[in-house]
Short mmCIF file of C-alpha atoms in Angstrom, two decimals:
data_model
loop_
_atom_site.label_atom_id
_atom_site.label_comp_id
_atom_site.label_asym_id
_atom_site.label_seq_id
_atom_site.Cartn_x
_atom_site.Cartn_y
_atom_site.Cartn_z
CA UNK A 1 2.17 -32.48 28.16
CA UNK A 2 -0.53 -32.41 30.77
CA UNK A 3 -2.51 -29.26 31.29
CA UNK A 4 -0.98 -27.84 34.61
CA UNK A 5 2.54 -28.36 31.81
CA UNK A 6 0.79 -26.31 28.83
CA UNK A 7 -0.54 -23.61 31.44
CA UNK A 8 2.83 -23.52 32.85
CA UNK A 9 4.67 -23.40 29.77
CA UNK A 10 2.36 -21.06 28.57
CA UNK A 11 2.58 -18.02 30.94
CA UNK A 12 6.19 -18.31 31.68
CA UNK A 13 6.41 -17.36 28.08
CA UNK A 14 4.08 -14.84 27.80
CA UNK A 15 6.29 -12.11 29.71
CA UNK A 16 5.99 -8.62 29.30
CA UNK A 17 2.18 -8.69 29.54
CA UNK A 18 0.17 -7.54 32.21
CA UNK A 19 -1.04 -9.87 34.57
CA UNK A 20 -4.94 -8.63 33.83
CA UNK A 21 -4.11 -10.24 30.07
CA UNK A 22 -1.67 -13.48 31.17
CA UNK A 23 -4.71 -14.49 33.58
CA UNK A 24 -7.49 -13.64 30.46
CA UNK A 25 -5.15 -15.74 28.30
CA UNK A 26 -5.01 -18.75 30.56
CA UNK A 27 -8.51 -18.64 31.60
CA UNK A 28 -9.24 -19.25 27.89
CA UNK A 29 -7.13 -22.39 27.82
CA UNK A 30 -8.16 -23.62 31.45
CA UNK A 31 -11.47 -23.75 29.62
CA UNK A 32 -10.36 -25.36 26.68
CA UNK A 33 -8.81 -28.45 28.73
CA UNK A 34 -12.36 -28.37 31.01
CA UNK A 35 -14.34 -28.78 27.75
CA UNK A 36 -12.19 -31.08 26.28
CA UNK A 37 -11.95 -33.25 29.36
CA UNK A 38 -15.85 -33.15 29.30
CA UNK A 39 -15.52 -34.87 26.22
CA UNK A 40 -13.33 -37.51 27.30
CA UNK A 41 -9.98 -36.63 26.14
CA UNK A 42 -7.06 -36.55 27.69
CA UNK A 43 -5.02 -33.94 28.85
CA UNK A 44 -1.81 -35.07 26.30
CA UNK A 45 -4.35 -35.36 23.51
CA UNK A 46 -5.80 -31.73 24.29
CA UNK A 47 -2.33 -30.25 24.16
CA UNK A 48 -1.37 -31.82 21.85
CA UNK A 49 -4.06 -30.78 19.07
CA UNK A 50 -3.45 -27.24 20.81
CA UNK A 51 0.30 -27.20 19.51
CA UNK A 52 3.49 -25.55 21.48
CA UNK A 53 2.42 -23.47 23.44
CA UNK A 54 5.90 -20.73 23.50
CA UNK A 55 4.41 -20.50 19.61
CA UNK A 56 1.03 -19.38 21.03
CA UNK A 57 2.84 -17.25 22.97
CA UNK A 58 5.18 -15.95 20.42
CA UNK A 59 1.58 -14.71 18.98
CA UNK A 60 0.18 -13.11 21.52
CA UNK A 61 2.91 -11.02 22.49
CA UNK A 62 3.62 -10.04 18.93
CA UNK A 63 0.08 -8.92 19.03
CA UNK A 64 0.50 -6.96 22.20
CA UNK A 65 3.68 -5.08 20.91
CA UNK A 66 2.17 -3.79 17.73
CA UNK A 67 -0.49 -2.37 20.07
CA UNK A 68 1.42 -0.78 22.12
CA UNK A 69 3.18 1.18 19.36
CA UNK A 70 -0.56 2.15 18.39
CA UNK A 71 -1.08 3.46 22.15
CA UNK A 72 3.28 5.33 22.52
CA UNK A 73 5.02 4.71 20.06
CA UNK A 74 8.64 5.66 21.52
CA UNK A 75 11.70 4.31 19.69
CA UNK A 76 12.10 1.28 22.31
CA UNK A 77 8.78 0.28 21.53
CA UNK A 78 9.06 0.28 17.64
CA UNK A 79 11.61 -2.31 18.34
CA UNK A 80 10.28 -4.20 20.86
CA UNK A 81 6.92 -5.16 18.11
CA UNK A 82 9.38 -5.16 14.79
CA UNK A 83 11.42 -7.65 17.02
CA UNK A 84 8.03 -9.59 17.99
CA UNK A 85 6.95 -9.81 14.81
CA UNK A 86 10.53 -11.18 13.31
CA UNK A 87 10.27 -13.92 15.98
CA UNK A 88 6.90 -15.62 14.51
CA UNK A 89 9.10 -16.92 12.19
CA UNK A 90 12.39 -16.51 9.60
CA UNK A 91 9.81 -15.23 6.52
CA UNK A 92 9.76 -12.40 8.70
CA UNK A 93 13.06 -11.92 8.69
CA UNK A 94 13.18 -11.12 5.47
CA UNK A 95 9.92 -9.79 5.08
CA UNK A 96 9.51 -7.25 8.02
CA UNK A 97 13.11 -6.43 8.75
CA UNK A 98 14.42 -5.62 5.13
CA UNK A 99 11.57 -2.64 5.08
CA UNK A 100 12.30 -1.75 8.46
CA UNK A 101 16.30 -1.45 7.76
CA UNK A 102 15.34 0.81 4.45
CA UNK A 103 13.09 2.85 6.05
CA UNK A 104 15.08 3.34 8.93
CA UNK A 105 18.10 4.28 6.80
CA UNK A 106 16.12 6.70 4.73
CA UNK A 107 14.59 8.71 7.65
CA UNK A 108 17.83 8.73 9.17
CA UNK A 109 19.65 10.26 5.84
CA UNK A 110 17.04 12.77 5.67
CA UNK A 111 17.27 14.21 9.50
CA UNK A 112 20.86 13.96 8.70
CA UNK A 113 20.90 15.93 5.77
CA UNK A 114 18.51 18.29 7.47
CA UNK A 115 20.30 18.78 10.62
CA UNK A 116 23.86 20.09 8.91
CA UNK A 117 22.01 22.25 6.26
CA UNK A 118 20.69 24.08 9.47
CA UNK A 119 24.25 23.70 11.36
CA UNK A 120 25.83 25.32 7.84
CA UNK A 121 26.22 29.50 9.59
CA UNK A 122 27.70 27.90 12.67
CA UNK A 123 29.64 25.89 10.96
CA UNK A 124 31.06 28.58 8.17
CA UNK A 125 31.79 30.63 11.99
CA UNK A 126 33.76 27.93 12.95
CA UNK A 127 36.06 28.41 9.79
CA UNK A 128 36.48 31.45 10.25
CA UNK A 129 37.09 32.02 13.85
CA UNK A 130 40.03 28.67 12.78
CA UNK A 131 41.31 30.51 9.56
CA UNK A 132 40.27 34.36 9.80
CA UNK A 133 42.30 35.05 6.05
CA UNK A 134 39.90 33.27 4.27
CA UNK A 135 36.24 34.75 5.48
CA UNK A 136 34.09 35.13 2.31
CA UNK A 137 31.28 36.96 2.95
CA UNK A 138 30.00 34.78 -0.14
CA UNK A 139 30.13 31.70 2.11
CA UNK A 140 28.13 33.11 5.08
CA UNK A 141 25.23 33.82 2.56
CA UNK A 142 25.26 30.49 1.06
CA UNK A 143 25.36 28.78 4.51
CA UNK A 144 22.24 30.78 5.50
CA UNK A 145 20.30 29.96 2.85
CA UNK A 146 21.11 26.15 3.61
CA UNK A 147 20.11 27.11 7.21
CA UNK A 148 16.24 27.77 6.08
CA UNK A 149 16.44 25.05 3.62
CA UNK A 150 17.34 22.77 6.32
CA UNK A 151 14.59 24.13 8.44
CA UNK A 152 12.25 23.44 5.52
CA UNK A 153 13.36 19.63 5.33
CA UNK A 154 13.64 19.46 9.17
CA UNK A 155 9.85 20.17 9.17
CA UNK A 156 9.14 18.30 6.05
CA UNK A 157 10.94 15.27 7.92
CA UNK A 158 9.17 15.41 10.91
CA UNK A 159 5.79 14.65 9.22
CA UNK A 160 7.59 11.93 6.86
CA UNK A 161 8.53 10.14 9.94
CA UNK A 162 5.28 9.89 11.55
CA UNK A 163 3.51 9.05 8.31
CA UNK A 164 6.40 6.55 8.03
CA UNK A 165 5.71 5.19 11.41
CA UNK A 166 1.86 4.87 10.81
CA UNK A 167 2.77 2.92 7.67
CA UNK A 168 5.00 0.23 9.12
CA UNK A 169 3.03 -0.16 11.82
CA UNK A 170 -0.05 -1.21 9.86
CA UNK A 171 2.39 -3.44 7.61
CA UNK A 172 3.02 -5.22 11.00
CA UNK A 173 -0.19 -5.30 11.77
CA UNK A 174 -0.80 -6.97 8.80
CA UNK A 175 1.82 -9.30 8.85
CA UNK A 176 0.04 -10.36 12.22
CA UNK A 177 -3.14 -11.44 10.13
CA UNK A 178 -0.87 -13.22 7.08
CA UNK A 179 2.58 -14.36 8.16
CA UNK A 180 3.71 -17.51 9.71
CA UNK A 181 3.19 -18.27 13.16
CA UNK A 182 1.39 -21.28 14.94
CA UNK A 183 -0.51 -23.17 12.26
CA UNK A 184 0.40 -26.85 11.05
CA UNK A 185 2.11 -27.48 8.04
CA UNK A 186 -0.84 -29.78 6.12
CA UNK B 1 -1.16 -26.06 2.38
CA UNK B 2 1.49 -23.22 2.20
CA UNK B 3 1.49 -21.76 6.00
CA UNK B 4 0.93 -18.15 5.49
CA UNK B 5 -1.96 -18.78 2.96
CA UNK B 6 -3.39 -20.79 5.77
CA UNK B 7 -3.20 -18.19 9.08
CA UNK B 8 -5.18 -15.80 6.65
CA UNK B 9 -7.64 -18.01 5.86
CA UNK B 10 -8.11 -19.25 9.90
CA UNK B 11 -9.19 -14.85 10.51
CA UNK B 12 -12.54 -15.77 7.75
CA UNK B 13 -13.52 -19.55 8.78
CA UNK B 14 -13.66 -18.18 12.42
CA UNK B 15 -15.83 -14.73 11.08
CA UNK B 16 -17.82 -16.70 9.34
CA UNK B 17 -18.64 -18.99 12.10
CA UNK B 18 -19.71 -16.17 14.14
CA UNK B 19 -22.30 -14.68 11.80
CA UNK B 20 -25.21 -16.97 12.00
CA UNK B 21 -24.53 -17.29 16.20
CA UNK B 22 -22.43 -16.29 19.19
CA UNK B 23 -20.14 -19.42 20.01
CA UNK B 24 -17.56 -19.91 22.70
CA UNK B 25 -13.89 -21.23 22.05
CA UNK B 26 -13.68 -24.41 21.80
CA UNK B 27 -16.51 -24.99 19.67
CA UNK B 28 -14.65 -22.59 16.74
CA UNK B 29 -11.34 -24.75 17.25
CA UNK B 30 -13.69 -28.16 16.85
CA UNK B 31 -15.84 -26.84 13.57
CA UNK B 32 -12.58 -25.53 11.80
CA UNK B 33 -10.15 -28.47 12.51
CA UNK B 34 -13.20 -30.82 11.46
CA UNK B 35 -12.00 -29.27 7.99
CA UNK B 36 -9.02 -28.07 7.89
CA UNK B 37 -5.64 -29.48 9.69
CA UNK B 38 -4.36 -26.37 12.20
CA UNK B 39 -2.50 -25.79 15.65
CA UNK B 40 -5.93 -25.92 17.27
CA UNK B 41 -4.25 -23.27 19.86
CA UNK B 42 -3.59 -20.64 17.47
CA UNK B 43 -6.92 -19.77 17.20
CA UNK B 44 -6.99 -17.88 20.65
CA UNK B 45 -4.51 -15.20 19.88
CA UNK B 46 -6.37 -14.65 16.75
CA UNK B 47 -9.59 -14.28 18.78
CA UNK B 48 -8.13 -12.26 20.89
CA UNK B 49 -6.48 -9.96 18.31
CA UNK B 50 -10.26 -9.94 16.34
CA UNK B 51 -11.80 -8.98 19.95
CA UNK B 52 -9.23 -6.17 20.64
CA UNK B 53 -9.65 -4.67 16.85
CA UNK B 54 -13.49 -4.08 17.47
CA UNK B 55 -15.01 -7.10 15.67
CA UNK B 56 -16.12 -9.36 18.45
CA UNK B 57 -17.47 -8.54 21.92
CA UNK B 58 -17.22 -11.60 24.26
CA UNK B 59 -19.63 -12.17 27.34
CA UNK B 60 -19.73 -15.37 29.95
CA UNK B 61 -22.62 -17.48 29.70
CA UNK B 62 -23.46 -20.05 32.07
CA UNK B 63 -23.16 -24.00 30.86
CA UNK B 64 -25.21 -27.02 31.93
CA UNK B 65 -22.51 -29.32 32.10
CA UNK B 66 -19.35 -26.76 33.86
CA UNK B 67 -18.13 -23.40 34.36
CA UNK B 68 -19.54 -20.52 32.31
CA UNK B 69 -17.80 -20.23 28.79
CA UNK B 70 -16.50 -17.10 26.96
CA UNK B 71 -18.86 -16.61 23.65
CA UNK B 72 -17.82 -14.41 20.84
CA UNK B 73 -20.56 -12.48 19.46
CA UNK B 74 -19.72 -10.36 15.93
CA UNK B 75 -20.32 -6.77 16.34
CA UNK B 76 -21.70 -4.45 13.12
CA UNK B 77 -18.34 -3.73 12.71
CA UNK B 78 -16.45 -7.51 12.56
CA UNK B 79 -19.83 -8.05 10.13
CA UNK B 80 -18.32 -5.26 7.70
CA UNK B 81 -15.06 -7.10 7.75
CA UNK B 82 -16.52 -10.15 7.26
CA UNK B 83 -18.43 -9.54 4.20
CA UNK B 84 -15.11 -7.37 2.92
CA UNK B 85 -12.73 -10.66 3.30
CA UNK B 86 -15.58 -12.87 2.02
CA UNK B 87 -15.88 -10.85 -1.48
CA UNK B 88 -11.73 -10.83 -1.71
CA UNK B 89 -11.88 -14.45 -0.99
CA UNK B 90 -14.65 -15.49 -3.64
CA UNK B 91 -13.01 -13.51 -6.11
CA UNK B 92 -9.79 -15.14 -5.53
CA UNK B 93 -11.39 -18.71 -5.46
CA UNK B 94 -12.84 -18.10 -8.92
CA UNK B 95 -9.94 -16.60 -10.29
CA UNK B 96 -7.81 -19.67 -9.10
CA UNK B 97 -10.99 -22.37 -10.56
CA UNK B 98 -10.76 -20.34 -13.86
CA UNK B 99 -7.34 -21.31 -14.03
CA UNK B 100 -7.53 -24.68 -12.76
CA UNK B 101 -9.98 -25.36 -15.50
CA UNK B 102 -8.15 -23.92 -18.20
CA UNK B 103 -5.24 -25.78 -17.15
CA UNK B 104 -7.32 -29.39 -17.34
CA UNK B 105 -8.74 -28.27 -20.47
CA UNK B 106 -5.86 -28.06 -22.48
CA UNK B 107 -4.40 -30.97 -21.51
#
């Protein structure tokens, strides 16, 4: 490959960063070749010791995702960075998208749960507005008293998720440090 | 070398290259792949990551022979780090000699 190639290569993969970072990215390989080239080697052997460059890529917009989860962290960006991260390589697969399935699942089940415990009254009105011969007065109590439960684990499961959230996204951030991506088998 | 042992490895060779002097890019891929066998490009994301974490500041410095050349300088912070990974490493070397030389010794 021959540098104007790499450089090529390089941003064309690097979508969904800003153009301030593509051009700080490429400005550090620009002077990578221009030192290299200094030292009389070629432009093949330079990218070639340099490696692909839609793996360097891969990296740096892993990187950026995670980030941006640190800066809004909005559903649609959760899944952009767990998505990044899975693509540095099929450890990941296993490694970052089993948690991320469990966790999901779990947070999920608990709103759930949550959420009809607190829709119990209307939904005990609802049975008896459908079948007025069988209103227990019994039931209406009971459904109220899984109506503040449910508030209870609605509130409880809004601080789970975001201490949930903080977790996983520092286990990505981790995984950026340790997992696969971009070095040589020896 | 297994690859995932390896990437976390690349984040101390590069700190640790950094704390005696500032150096610019290319000079940390040259001293590291003298030793060890990498993608010589993966260590710019990593810089990059290390620079947006707090633990290097980078500045332009003029060269004799080009265009200026991004040097990474370790702030008090990175130095922290640094001396954090390099006590988890050397007690994870020794641990793995100690066993090494057990192993030869019974054999």
């Amino acid at each position: 490959m021959t540098k104007k190639q790499f450089l090529t290569k390089l941003n064309t993969s690097l979508k969904g960063l800003s153009s301030d970072d593509r051009e700080d990215i490429l400005q550090d390989f620009e002077e990578h070749f221009t030192i290299g080239l200094e030292e009389g080697k070629t432009e093949e052997q330079i990218s070639a010791s340099l490696g692909s460059p839609q793996q360097i890529a891969k990296e740096l917009v892993a990187t950026h995702r995670v980030e941006k989860v640190n800066e809004t962290s909005t559903a649609g960006n959760i899944f952009r960075a767990v998505w990044a991260v899975i693509g540095l390589g099929f450890f990941n697969l296993v490694i970052v998208l089993g948690p991320f399935i469990a966790l999901t699942g779990l947070i999920a089940a608990g709103w759930a749960v949550g959420i009809s415990f607190v829709a119990a009254p209307l939904l005990v009105l609802i049975n008896v507005a459908l079948h007025p011969q069988i209103f227990e007065l019994f039931d209406l109590f009971v459904s109220i008293a899984l109506a503040g439960l449910g508030l209870f684990i609605a509130i409880g499961m809004f601080f789970a998720t975001r201490a949930v959230k903080n977790g996983f996204v520092r286990y990505l951030k981790y995984n950026l440090s340790v997992v696969k991506g971009g070095v040589k088998h020896a | 070398m297994n690859v995932q042992f390896k990437k976390g490895v690349l984040e101390l060779c590069v700190l640790v290259l950094l704390d005696k002097q500032d150096r610019y890019g290319y000079e940390l891929v040259q001293k590291i792949s003298e030793q060890i066998h990498i993608s010589e490009g993966s260590v710019y994301p990593l810089l990059r990551r290390l620079t947006k974490d707090g633990h290097f500041t980078t500045y332009l410095k003029e060269s004799t022979e080009g265009p200026p050349r991004k040097y990474y300088k370790l702030t008090d912070n990175g130095r922290v780090y640094l001396h954090d990974l390099l006590k988890e490493w050397k007690e994870f070397a020794n641990g793995v000699n100690q066993l090494i030389e057990e192993g030869v010794n019974d054999d």
